[in-house]
Amino acid sequence: ETGVTQTPRHLVMGMTNKKSLKCEQHLGHNAMYWYKQSAKKPLELMFVYNFKEQTENNSVPSRFSPECPNSSHLFLHLHTLQPEDSALYLCASSPKSVGGLSITNEKLFFGSGTQLSVL
Amino acid sequence: QKEVEQNSGPLSVPEGAIASLNCTYSDRGSQSFFWYRQYSGKSPELIMFIYSNGDKEDGRFTAQLNKASQYVSLLIRDSQPSDSATYLCAGYSGGGADGLTFGKGTHLIIQP
């Protein structure tokens, strides 16, 4: 497999459920991200892991919990979500090569996304 | 607050014509810009990036950057129906992923 793979593609869950999104990158990249994409809104950065360490958390509610066991895998654990959390959740990776040209470090490679519906 | 503005469209262009997608940004500290293409139901895919004033060409695509006017554009020559998609502009002002600001995207339709 190549690129960034994300599962599941679609998820419907109730507000009391607990579920997890999974992401795996096969590009040898050092950084992984979770983005949220809602209709008519720009992509919103949720979490960043750089060399497995969480470096940014953009004031995301605690009902979203990320986990990065290694530089190739990223999870987003979901619990007690709200209907307004329904959106497309995108995983991405980037090179983040130490000493590399800055702009190259920020090129994002996205997974296919999980379309989440919260009932 | 950093903002990247795009006309949401839809922008309708006849096949074979030049499609011109525009983007303005508020943060003068933005150093470089990315154009992502997103087909309906798919994830964004990087097609161009630019960090110097002027034009950068890659096949049928040309990115243009004017830092004085805080304006970025993407030109698609010889438009094809397969170019129909939403195009996302993103500006990068440094400091890691938090320095990347996306616009809402422009929906482009190429009419056969």
JSON list of C-alpha atoms in Angstrom, two decimals, chain A residues 9 33 35 37 40-43 45 48 56 58 88 90 96 101-104 106-113, chain B residues 31-34 36 38 41-46 49-51 88 92 94-100 102-104:
[
{"chain": "A", "resi": 9, "resn": "ARG", "atom": "CA", "xyz": [-14.65, 5.72, 5.10]},
{"chain": "A", "resi": 33, "resn": "TYR", "atom": "CA", "xyz": [-2.37, 15.63, 11.38]},
{"chain": "A", "resi": 35, "resn": "TYR", "atom": "CA", "xyz": [-8.20, 18.06, 10.08]},
{"chain": "A", "resi": 37, "resn": "GLN", "atom": "CA", "xyz": [-13.78, 19.71, 7.02]},
{"chain": "A", "resi": 40, "resn": "LYS", "atom": "CA", "xyz": [-18.88, 25.90, 3.55]},
{"chain": "A", "resi": 41, "resn": "LYS", "atom": "CA", "xyz": [-16.00, 26.22, 6.03]},
{"chain": "A", "resi": 42, "resn": "PRO", "atom": "CA", "xyz": [-12.22, 26.13, 5.61]},
{"chain": "A", "resi": 43, "resn": "LEU", "atom": "CA", "xyz": [-10.24, 23.11, 6.69]},
{"chain": "A", "resi": 45, "resn": "LEU", "atom": "CA", "xyz": [-6.54, 21.91, 12.00]},
{"chain": "A", "resi": 48, "resn": "VAL", "atom": "CA", "xyz": [-0.50, 17.78, 15.03]},
{"chain": "A", "resi": 56, "resn": "GLU", "atom": "CA", "xyz": [-0.43, 21.47, 18.63]},
{"chain": "A", "resi": 58, "resn": "ASN", "atom": "CA", "xyz": [-6.18, 23.86, 18.43]},
{"chain": "A", "resi": 88, "resn": "LEU", "atom": "CA", "xyz": [-15.42, 14.93, 7.06]},
{"chain": "A", "resi": 90, "resn": "LEU", "atom": "CA", "xyz": [-9.13, 14.04, 7.25]},
{"chain": "A", "resi": 96, "resn": "LYS", "atom": "CA", "xyz": [8.94, 17.49, 8.28]},
{"chain": "A", "resi": 101, "resn": "LEU", "atom": "CA", "xyz": [13.33, 23.51, 2.93]},
{"chain": "A", "resi": 102, "resn": "SER", "atom": "CA", "xyz": [10.52, 24.88, 5.06]},
{"chain": "A", "resi": 103, "resn": "ILE", "atom": "CA", "xyz": [7.90, 24.86, 2.35]},
{"chain": "A", "resi": 104, "resn": "THR", "atom": "CA", "xyz": [8.62, 21.23, 1.52]},
{"chain": "A", "resi": 106, "resn": "GLU", "atom": "CA", "xyz": [4.48, 21.72, 4.95]},
{"chain": "A", "resi": 107, "resn": "LYS", "atom": "CA", "xyz": [3.28, 19.81, 1.88]},
{"chain": "A", "resi": 108, "resn": "LEU", "atom": "CA", "xyz": [0.33, 17.79, 3.09]},
{"chain": "A", "resi": 109, "resn": "PHE", "atom": "CA", "xyz": [-0.65, 14.35, 1.83]},
{"chain": "A", "resi": 110, "resn": "PHE", "atom": "CA", "xyz": [-4.23, 13.54, 2.79]},
{"chain": "A", "resi": 111, "resn": "GLY", "atom": "CA", "xyz": [-6.00, 10.29, 3.45]},
{"chain": "A", "resi": 112, "resn": "SER", "atom": "CA", "xyz": [-9.37, 9.59, 1.87]},
{"chain": "A", "resi": 113, "resn": "GLY", "atom": "CA", "xyz": [-11.22, 10.87, 4.92]},
{"chain": "B", "resi": 31, "resn": "GLN", "atom": "CA", "xyz": [5.64, 33.20, 2.98]},
{"chain": "B", "resi": 32, "resn": "SER", "atom": "CA", "xyz": [4.30, 30.61, 0.61]},
{"chain": "B", "resi": 33, "resn": "PHE", "atom": "CA", "xyz": [1.08, 29.34, -0.88]},
{"chain": "B", "resi": 34, "resn": "PHE", "atom": "CA", "xyz": [-0.39, 26.01, -1.83]},
{"chain": "B", "resi": 36, "resn": "TYR", "atom": "CA", "xyz": [-5.02, 21.81, -3.48]},
{"chain": "B", "resi": 38, "resn": "GLN", "atom": "CA", "xyz": [-10.48, 18.29, -4.15]},
{"chain": "B", "resi": 41, "resn": "GLY", "atom": "CA", "xyz": [-16.25, 13.01, -2.15]},
{"chain": "B", "resi": 42, "resn": "LYS", "atom": "CA", "xyz": [-12.45, 12.81, -2.22]},
{"chain": "B", "resi": 43, "resn": "SER", "atom": "CA", "xyz": [-9.60, 14.26, -0.19]},
{"chain": "B", "resi": 44, "resn": "PRO", "atom": "CA", "xyz": [-7.50, 17.31, -1.15]},
{"chain": "B", "resi": 45, "resn": "GLU", "atom": "CA", "xyz": [-4.49, 16.71, -3.39]},
{"chain": "B", "resi": 46, "resn": "LEU", "atom": "CA", "xyz": [-1.59, 19.15, -3.71]},
{"chain": "B", "resi": 49, "resn": "PHE", "atom": "CA", "xyz": [2.99, 25.62, -4.45]},
{"chain": "B", "resi": 50, "resn": "ILE", "atom": "CA", "xyz": [4.66, 29.00, -4.86]},
{"chain": "B", "resi": 51, "resn": "TYR", "atom": "CA", "xyz": [6.79, 31.21, -2.62]},
{"chain": "B", "resi": 88, "resn": "LEU", "atom": "CA", "xyz": [-8.38, 25.14, -2.07]},
{"chain": "B", "resi": 92, "resn": "TYR", "atom": "CA", "xyz": [1.75, 29.45, 5.10]},
{"chain": "B", "resi": 94, "resn": "GLY", "atom": "CA", "xyz": [5.73, 29.68, 9.27]},
{"chain": "B", "resi": 95, "resn": "GLY", "atom": "CA", "xyz": [5.74, 28.08, 12.69]},
{"chain": "B", "resi": 96, "resn": "GLY", "atom": "CA", "xyz": [4.54, 24.65, 11.68]},
{"chain": "B", "resi": 97, "resn": "ALA", "atom": "CA", "xyz": [1.07, 23.39, 10.83]},
{"chain": "B", "resi": 98, "resn": "ASP", "atom": "CA", "xyz": [-0.64, 26.13, 12.79]},
{"chain": "B", "resi": 99, "resn": "GLY", "atom": "CA", "xyz": [0.80, 28.59, 10.29]},
{"chain": "B", "resi": 100, "resn": "LEU", "atom": "CA", "xyz": [-1.13, 27.03, 7.41]},
{"chain": "B", "resi": 102, "resn": "PHE", "atom": "CA", "xyz": [-6.93, 27.37, 4.20]},
{"chain": "B", "resi": 103, "resn": "GLY", "atom": "CA", "xyz": [-9.56, 29.21, 2.21]},
{"chain": "B", "resi": 104, "resn": "LYS", "atom": "CA", "xyz": [-13.06, 27.78, 1.78]}
]
